[in-house]
């Protein structure tokens, strides 16, 4: 059994590694815009090397501010279903082609799984979104009720409720008794 060299032992555990084709930012005039790279996903970042024996990465970036998704728009040929993209906040996108659609899916899932892990160490993303939604609905409620009281003429059959009457108080409990 041949042992695969592990060129990046200092940057956290390796979660996934393998050859991917990476789209270069400046395609050479004669060469292909896609270059085969040995790619390594660790707990802290994404590194890519000329090949699996290289000691120095050709490039690397922290993974925590990235988003990963499959993207069949990156290529026009038969391998378009093998493509995925890493979008890093504010910087740039990295485009890759995996050996197969299943491999591309696996890279994306591994990265998304890692991002969930990283975000749970900081602040869970889902909670942040829920809080934003709640704040939005609170804002809408308050602006709606203000708009209604300014713009619409109150319906004579229905007396307009004050702000405190919106919340029902069960019988036997006084408001502000807590």
Coordinates of N, CA and C in Angstrom, one line a residue:
X1 N 0.8 -1.2 0.0 CA 0.0 0.0 0.0 C 0.9 1.2 0.0
X2 N 0.6 2.1 -0.9 CA 1.3 3.3 -1.0 C 0.7 4.4 -0.1
X3 N 1.5 5.0 0.7 CA 0.9 6.0 1.6 C 0.8 7.4 0.8
X4 N -0.3 8.0 0.9 CA -0.4 9.3 0.2 C 0.3 10.3 1.1
X5 N 1.2 11.1 0.6 CA 1.9 12.1 1.4 C 0.8 13.1 1.9
X6 N 1.0 13.5 3.1 CA 0.1 14.5 3.7 C 0.9 15.8 3.8
X7 N 0.8 16.7 2.9 CA 1.7 17.9 2.9 C 1.3 18.9 3.9
X8 N 0.1 18.8 4.5 CA -0.4 19.9 5.4 C -0.8 19.3 6.7
X9 N 0.2 19.1 7.5 CA -0.1 18.5 8.8 C -0.3 19.6 9.9
X10 N 0.1 20.8 9.5 CA 0.1 21.9 10.5 C -1.2 22.7 10.5
X11 N -2.1 22.3 9.6 CA -3.3 23.2 9.5 C -4.6 22.4 9.8
X12 N -4.6 21.7 10.9 CA -5.8 21.0 11.3 C -6.0 19.7 10.6
X13 N -7.0 18.9 11.0 CA -7.2 17.6 10.4 C -7.6 17.7 8.9
X14 N -7.1 16.8 8.1 CA -7.6 16.8 6.7 C -8.9 16.1 6.7
X15 N -9.9 16.8 6.1 CA -11.2 16.2 6.0 C -11.4 15.6 4.6
X16 N -10.8 16.1 3.6 CA -10.9 15.6 2.3 C -9.8 16.0 1.4
X17 N -9.3 15.2 0.6 CA -8.2 15.6 -0.4 C -8.3 14.8 -1.7
X18 N -7.9 15.4 -2.7 CA -7.9 14.7 -4.0 C -7.7 15.7 -5.1
X19 N -7.6 15.1 -6.3 CA -7.3 16.0 -7.5 C -8.6 16.6 -7.9
X20 N -8.6 17.9 -8.2 CA -9.7 18.6 -8.8 C -9.0 19.5 -9.9
X21 N -9.9 19.9 -10.8 CA -9.4 20.9 -11.8 C -9.8 22.2 -11.3
X22 N -8.9 23.1 -11.2 CA -9.2 24.5 -10.8 C -9.1 25.5 -11.9
X23 N -10.1 26.3 -12.1 CA -10.1 27.3 -13.1 C -9.1 28.4 -12.8
X24 N -8.2 28.7 -13.7 CA -7.3 29.8 -13.4 C -7.9 31.1 -13.7
X25 N -7.5 32.1 -13.0 CA -8.1 33.5 -13.2 C -7.6 34.1 -14.5
X26 N -6.4 33.8 -14.9 CA -5.8 34.3 -16.1 C -5.5 33.1 -17.0
X27 N -6.4 32.6 -17.8 CA -6.1 31.5 -18.7 C -5.0 31.9 -19.6
X28 N -4.1 30.9 -19.8 CA -3.0 31.2 -20.7 C -3.5 31.2 -22.1
X29 N -2.8 31.8 -23.0 CA -3.3 32.0 -24.4 C -3.4 30.6 -25.0
X30 N -2.4 29.7 -24.8 CA -2.4 28.4 -25.4 C -3.0 27.3 -24.6
X31 N -2.8 27.4 -23.3 CA -3.2 26.3 -22.4 C -4.6 26.4 -22.0
X32 N -5.0 25.4 -21.3 CA -6.4 25.3 -20.8 C -6.6 26.2 -19.7
X33 N -7.9 26.7 -19.5 CA -8.1 27.5 -18.3 C -8.3 26.6 -17.1
X34 N -8.4 25.3 -17.2 CA -8.6 24.4 -16.1 C -7.2 23.7 -15.8
X35 N -6.8 23.7 -14.6 CA -5.5 23.1 -14.2 C -5.7 22.1 -13.1
X36 N -5.1 20.9 -13.3 CA -5.3 19.9 -12.3 C -4.5 20.3 -11.1
X37 N -5.1 20.2 -9.9 CA -4.5 20.6 -8.7 C -4.8 19.5 -7.6
X38 N -3.9 19.3 -6.7 CA -4.1 18.4 -5.6 C -4.7 19.3 -4.5
X39 N -6.0 19.1 -4.2 CA -6.7 20.0 -3.2 C -6.9 19.3 -1.9
X40 N -6.8 20.1 -0.9 CA -6.9 19.6 0.5 C -7.8 20.5 1.3
X41 N -8.8 19.8 1.9 CA -9.7 20.6 2.8 C -9.4 20.2 4.2
X42 N -9.0 21.2 5.0 CA -8.7 20.9 6.4 C -9.7 21.6 7.2
X43 N -9.6 21.5 8.5 CA -10.6 22.1 9.4 C -10.5 23.7 9.4
X44 N -9.3 24.1 8.9 CA -9.1 25.6 8.9 C -9.1 26.2 7.5
X45 N -8.9 25.4 6.5 CA -8.8 26.1 5.2 C -8.8 25.1 4.0
X46 N -8.7 25.7 2.9 CA -8.6 25.0 1.6 C -7.3 25.3 1.0
X47 N -6.5 24.2 0.7 CA -5.2 24.4 0.0 C -5.2 23.7 -1.3
X48 N -4.4 24.3 -2.2 CA -4.2 23.5 -3.5 C -2.8 23.6 -3.9
X49 N -2.3 22.4 -4.4 CA -0.9 22.2 -4.8 C -0.8 21.8 -6.2
X50 N 0.4 22.0 -6.8 CA 0.6 21.5 -8.2 C 0.3 20.0 -8.3
X51 N 0.8 19.3 -7.3 CA 0.5 17.8 -7.3 C 0.6 17.3 -5.8
X52 N 0.3 16.1 -5.6 CA 0.2 15.6 -4.3 C 1.5 15.5 -3.6
X53 N 2.6 15.6 -4.3 CA 4.0 15.5 -3.7 C 4.5 16.9 -3.3
X54 N 3.8 18.0 -3.8 CA 4.3 19.3 -3.6 C 4.3 19.6 -2.1
X55 N 5.3 20.3 -1.7 CA 5.4 20.7 -0.3 C 4.7 22.1 0.0
X56 N 4.9 23.0 -1.0 CA 4.3 24.3 -0.9 C 3.0 24.4 -1.7
X57 N 2.0 24.9 -1.0 CA 0.7 25.1 -1.8 C 0.9 26.2 -2.8
X58 N 0.2 26.1 -3.9 CA 0.1 27.2 -4.9 C -0.8 28.2 -4.4
X59 N -1.7 27.9 -3.5 CA -2.6 28.8 -3.0 C -3.4 28.2 -1.8
X60 N -4.0 29.1 -1.0 CA -4.8 28.6 0.1 C -5.7 29.7 0.5
X61 N -6.8 29.4 1.2 CA -7.7 30.4 1.7 C -8.5 29.8 2.9
X62 N -8.8 30.7 3.9 CA -9.6 30.2 5.0 C -11.0 29.8 4.5
X63 N -11.6 28.8 5.1 CA -12.9 28.3 4.5 C -14.1 29.0 5.2
X64 N -13.8 29.6 6.4 CA -15.0 29.9 7.3 C -15.9 30.9 6.7
X65 N -15.4 31.8 5.8 CA -16.3 32.8 5.2 C -16.8 32.5 3.8
X66 N -16.7 31.2 3.5 CA -17.0 30.8 2.1 C -18.4 30.1 2.0
X67 N -18.9 30.1 0.8 CA -20.1 29.3 0.6 C -19.8 28.3 -0.6
X68 N -20.3 27.1 -0.5 CA -20.0 26.1 -1.5 C -21.3 25.7 -2.2
X69 N -21.3 25.6 -3.5 CA -22.4 25.1 -4.2 C -22.0 24.5 -5.5
X70 N -22.8 23.5 -5.9 CA -22.6 22.9 -7.3 C -23.0 24.0 -8.3
X71 N -22.3 24.0 -9.4 CA -22.6 25.0 -10.4 C -22.3 24.5 -11.8
X72 N -23.3 24.0 -12.5 CA -23.2 23.4 -13.8 C -23.0 24.5 -14.9
X73 N -23.0 25.8 -14.5 CA -22.8 26.9 -15.5 C -21.3 27.1 -15.8
X74 N -20.5 26.5 -15.0 CA -19.0 26.8 -15.1 C -18.4 26.3 -16.4
X75 N -19.0 25.2 -16.9 CA -18.4 24.5 -18.1 C -19.5 24.3 -19.1
X76 N -19.1 24.2 -20.3 CA -20.1 23.9 -21.4 C -20.1 22.4 -21.8
X77 N -19.0 21.7 -21.4 CA -18.7 20.4 -21.9 C -19.4 19.3 -21.1
X78 N -19.1 18.1 -21.3 CA -19.7 16.9 -20.7 C -19.5 16.9 -19.2
X79 N -18.5 17.7 -18.7 CA -18.2 17.6 -17.3 C -18.8 18.7 -16.4
X80 N -19.8 19.4 -17.0 CA -20.4 20.5 -16.3 C -21.1 20.1 -15.0
X81 N -21.6 18.9 -14.9 CA -22.2 18.4 -13.7 C -21.2 18.1 -12.6
X82 N -19.9 18.2 -12.9 CA -18.9 17.9 -11.9 C -18.3 19.2 -11.3
X83 N -18.9 20.3 -11.6 CA -18.4 21.6 -11.2 C -19.0 22.1 -9.9
X84 N -18.2 22.8 -9.1 CA -18.7 23.5 -8.0 C -17.9 24.7 -7.7
X85 N -18.5 25.6 -7.0 CA -17.9 26.9 -6.8 C -17.8 27.2 -5.3
X86 N -16.7 27.8 -4.9 CA -16.5 28.3 -3.5 C -16.5 29.8 -3.6
X87 N -17.5 30.4 -2.9 CA -17.6 31.9 -3.0 C -17.1 32.4 -1.6
X88 N -16.1 33.2 -1.7 CA -15.5 33.7 -0.4 C -15.9 35.1 -0.2
X89 N -16.3 35.5 1.0 CA -16.9 36.8 1.2 C -15.9 37.9 0.8
X90 N -16.5 38.7 -0.1 CA -15.8 39.9 -0.5 C -14.6 39.7 -1.4
X91 N -14.0 38.5 -1.4 CA -12.8 38.4 -2.1 C -13.0 37.9 -3.6
X92 N -13.3 36.6 -3.7 CA -13.4 36.1 -5.1 C -14.1 34.7 -5.0
X93 N -14.3 34.2 -6.2 CA -14.8 32.8 -6.2 C -13.8 31.9 -6.8
X94 N -13.8 30.7 -6.3 CA -12.9 29.6 -6.8 C -13.7 28.6 -7.4
X95 N -13.3 28.2 -8.6 CA -14.2 27.3 -9.4 C -13.4 26.0 -9.7
X96 N -14.1 24.9 -9.4 CA -13.4 23.6 -9.5 C -14.2 22.6 -10.3
X97 N -13.6 21.6 -10.9 CA -14.2 20.5 -11.5 C -13.7 19.2 -10.9
X98 N -14.6 18.4 -10.4 CA -14.3 17.2 -9.7 C -14.3 16.1 -10.8
X99 N -13.7 14.9 -10.4 CA -13.6 13.8 -11.4 C -15.0 13.3 -11.8
X100 N -16.0 13.4 -10.9 CA -17.4 12.9 -11.2 C -18.4 13.8 -10.5
X101 N -19.7 13.8 -10.9 CA -20.7 14.5 -10.2 C -20.8 14.2 -8.7
X102 N -20.6 12.9 -8.4 CA -20.7 12.4 -7.0 C -19.6 13.0 -6.2
X103 N -18.4 13.1 -6.8 CA -17.3 13.7 -6.1 C -17.5 15.2 -5.8
X104 N -18.0 15.9 -6.9 CA -18.3 17.3 -6.7 C -19.3 17.5 -5.6
X105 N -20.3 16.7 -5.5 CA -21.3 16.7 -4.5 C -20.7 16.5 -3.1
X106 N -19.8 15.5 -3.1 CA -19.1 15.2 -1.8 C -18.2 16.4 -1.3
X107 N -17.5 17.0 -2.2 CA -16.7 18.2 -1.8 C -17.6 19.2 -1.2
X108 N -18.7 19.5 -1.9 CA -19.6 20.6 -1.5 C -20.2 20.2 -0.1
X109 N -20.6 19.0 0.0 CA -21.2 18.6 1.3 C -20.2 18.6 2.5
X110 N -19.0 18.2 2.2 CA -17.9 18.3 3.2 C -17.7 19.7 3.6
X111 N -17.6 20.6 2.7 CA -17.4 22.0 3.0 C -18.5 22.6 3.7
X112 N -19.8 22.3 3.3 CA -20.9 22.8 4.0 C -21.0 22.3 5.4
X113 N -20.6 21.0 5.6 CA -20.6 20.4 6.9 C -19.6 21.1 7.8
X114 N -18.4 21.4 7.3 CA -17.4 22.1 8.0 C -17.9 23.5 8.4
X115 N -18.5 24.2 7.4 CA -19.0 25.5 7.7 C -20.0 25.5 8.8
X116 N -20.9 24.5 8.8 CA -21.9 24.4 9.9 C -21.1 24.3 11.2
X117 N -20.1 23.4 11.2 CA -19.3 23.2 12.5 C -18.7 24.5 12.9
X118 N -18.0 25.2 12.0 CA -17.3 26.4 12.3 C -18.3 27.4 12.8
X119 N -19.5 27.5 12.2 CA -20.4 28.6 12.6 C -21.0 28.2 13.9
X120 N -21.1 26.9 14.3 CA -21.7 26.6 15.6 C -20.7 26.9 16.7
X121 N -19.4 27.0 16.3 CA -18.5 27.4 17.4 C -18.6 28.9 17.6
X122 N -19.0 29.7 16.6 CA -19.1 31.1 16.7 C -20.6 31.4 17.1
X123 N -21.4 31.6 16.1 CA -22.9 31.8 16.4 C -23.6 31.0 15.3
X124 N -24.5 30.2 15.7 CA -25.2 29.4 14.7 C -25.9 30.3 13.7
X125 N -25.7 30.0 12.4 CA -26.2 30.9 11.4 C -27.7 30.9 11.4
X126 N -28.3 29.7 11.6 CA -29.8 29.6 11.6 C -30.4 30.5 12.6
X127 N -29.9 30.6 13.8 CA -30.5 31.4 14.8 C -30.4 32.9 14.4
X128 N -29.3 33.3 13.8 CA -29.2 34.7 13.4 C -30.3 35.0 12.4
X129 N -30.5 34.1 11.5 CA -31.6 34.4 10.5 C -32.9 34.5 11.1
X130 N -33.2 33.6 12.1 CA -34.5 33.6 12.7 C -34.7 35.0 13.5
X131 N -33.6 35.4 14.2 CA -33.7 36.7 14.9 C -34.0 37.8 13.9
X132 N -33.3 37.8 12.8 CA -33.5 38.9 11.8 C -35.0 38.9 11.4
X133 N -35.5 37.7 11.1 CA -36.9 37.6 10.7 C -37.9 38.1 11.7
X134 N -37.6 37.8 13.0 CA -38.5 38.3 14.1 C -38.4 39.8 14.1
X135 N -37.2 40.3 14.0 CA -37.0 41.8 14.1 C -37.8 42.4 13.0
X136 N -37.7 41.8 11.8 CA -38.4 42.4 10.6 C -39.9 42.4 10.9
X137 N -40.4 41.3 11.4 CA -41.9 41.2 11.6 C -42.3 42.2 12.6
X138 N -41.5 42.4 13.7 CA -41.8 43.4 14.7 C -41.8 44.8 14.1
X139 N -40.8 45.0 13.2 CA -40.8 46.3 12.6 C -42.0 46.6 11.7
X140 N -42.4 45.5 11.0 CA -43.6 45.6 10.1 C -44.8 45.9 11.0
X141 N -45.0 45.1 12.0 CA -46.1 45.3 12.9 C -46.2 46.7 13.4
X142 N -45.1 47.3 13.9 CA -45.2 48.6 14.4 C -45.5 49.6 13.3
X143 N -44.8 49.4 12.2 CA -45.1 50.4 11.1 C -46.5 50.3 10.6
X144 N -47.0 49.0 10.5 CA -48.4 48.8 10.0 C -49.3 49.5 10.9
X145 N -49.2 49.3 12.2 CA -50.2 49.8 13.1 C -50.1 51.4 13.1
X146 N -48.9 51.9 13.0 CA -48.8 53.4 12.9 C -49.4 53.9 11.6
X147 N -49.1 53.2 10.5 CA -49.7 53.7 9.2 C -51.2 53.6 9.3
X148 N -51.7 52.5 9.9 CA -53.2 52.3 9.9 C -53.8 53.4 10.7
X149 N -53.2 53.8 11.9 CA -53.9 54.8 12.7 C -53.8 56.1 12.1
X150 N -52.7 56.4 11.2 CA -52.6 57.7 10.6 C -53.5 57.8 9.3
X151 N -53.4 56.7 8.5 CA -54.0 56.8 7.2 C -55.5 56.4 7.1
X152 N -55.8 55.3 7.8 CA -57.2 54.8 7.6 C -58.1 55.4 8.6
X153 N -59.3 55.6 8.1 CA -60.3 56.1 9.1 C -60.9 55.0 9.9
X154 N -61.0 55.1 11.2 CA -61.4 53.9 12.0 C -62.8 53.5 11.5
X155 N -63.0 52.2 11.5 CA -64.3 51.6 11.2 C -65.2 51.9 12.3
X156 N -66.4 52.5 12.1 CA -67.3 52.8 13.2 C -67.7 51.6 14.0
X157 N -67.9 50.4 13.3 CA -68.4 49.3 14.1 C -67.3 48.8 15.0
X158 N -66.0 48.8 14.6 CA -64.9 48.3 15.4 C -64.1 49.4 16.0
X159 N -64.2 49.5 17.3 CA -63.4 50.6 18.0 C -61.9 50.2 17.8
X160 N -61.1 51.3 17.6 CA -59.7 51.0 17.4 C -59.1 50.6 18.8
X161 N -58.2 49.6 18.7 CA -57.6 49.0 19.9 C -56.4 49.9 20.2
X162 N -56.2 50.0 21.5 CA -54.9 50.7 21.9 C -53.8 49.6 21.9
X163 N -52.6 50.0 22.0 CA -51.5 49.1 21.9 C -51.5 48.0 22.9
X164 N -52.0 48.3 24.1 CA -52.0 47.3 25.2 C -53.1 46.3 25.0
X165 N -54.2 46.6 24.3 CA -55.3 45.7 24.1 C -55.0 44.6 23.1
X166 N -53.9 44.7 22.4 CA -53.6 43.6 21.4 C -53.4 42.3 22.1
X167 N -52.7 42.3 23.2 CA -52.3 41.1 23.8 C -53.5 40.7 24.8
X168 N -54.0 39.5 24.5 CA -55.1 39.1 25.4 C -54.6 38.7 26.8
X169 N -55.4 39.1 27.8 CA -55.1 38.8 29.1 C -56.1 37.7 29.6
X170 N -55.6 36.5 30.0 CA -56.5 35.5 30.5 C -57.3 36.0 31.7
X171 N -58.5 35.7 31.8 CA -59.3 36.1 33.0 C -58.6 35.7 34.3
X172 N -58.6 36.6 35.3 CA -58.0 36.2 36.6 C -56.6 36.7 36.6
X173 N -56.0 37.1 35.5 CA -54.6 37.6 35.6 C -54.6 39.0 35.2
X174 N -53.9 39.8 36.0 CA -53.8 41.2 35.7 C -52.6 41.5 34.9
X175 N -52.7 42.4 33.9 CA -51.5 42.8 33.2 C -50.5 43.3 34.2
X176 N -49.2 43.2 33.8 CA -48.1 43.7 34.7 C -48.1 43.1 36.1
X177 N -48.6 41.9 36.2 CA -48.6 41.3 37.6 C -47.3 40.5 37.8
X178 N -46.4 40.4 36.8 CA -45.2 39.6 36.9 C -44.2 40.3 37.7

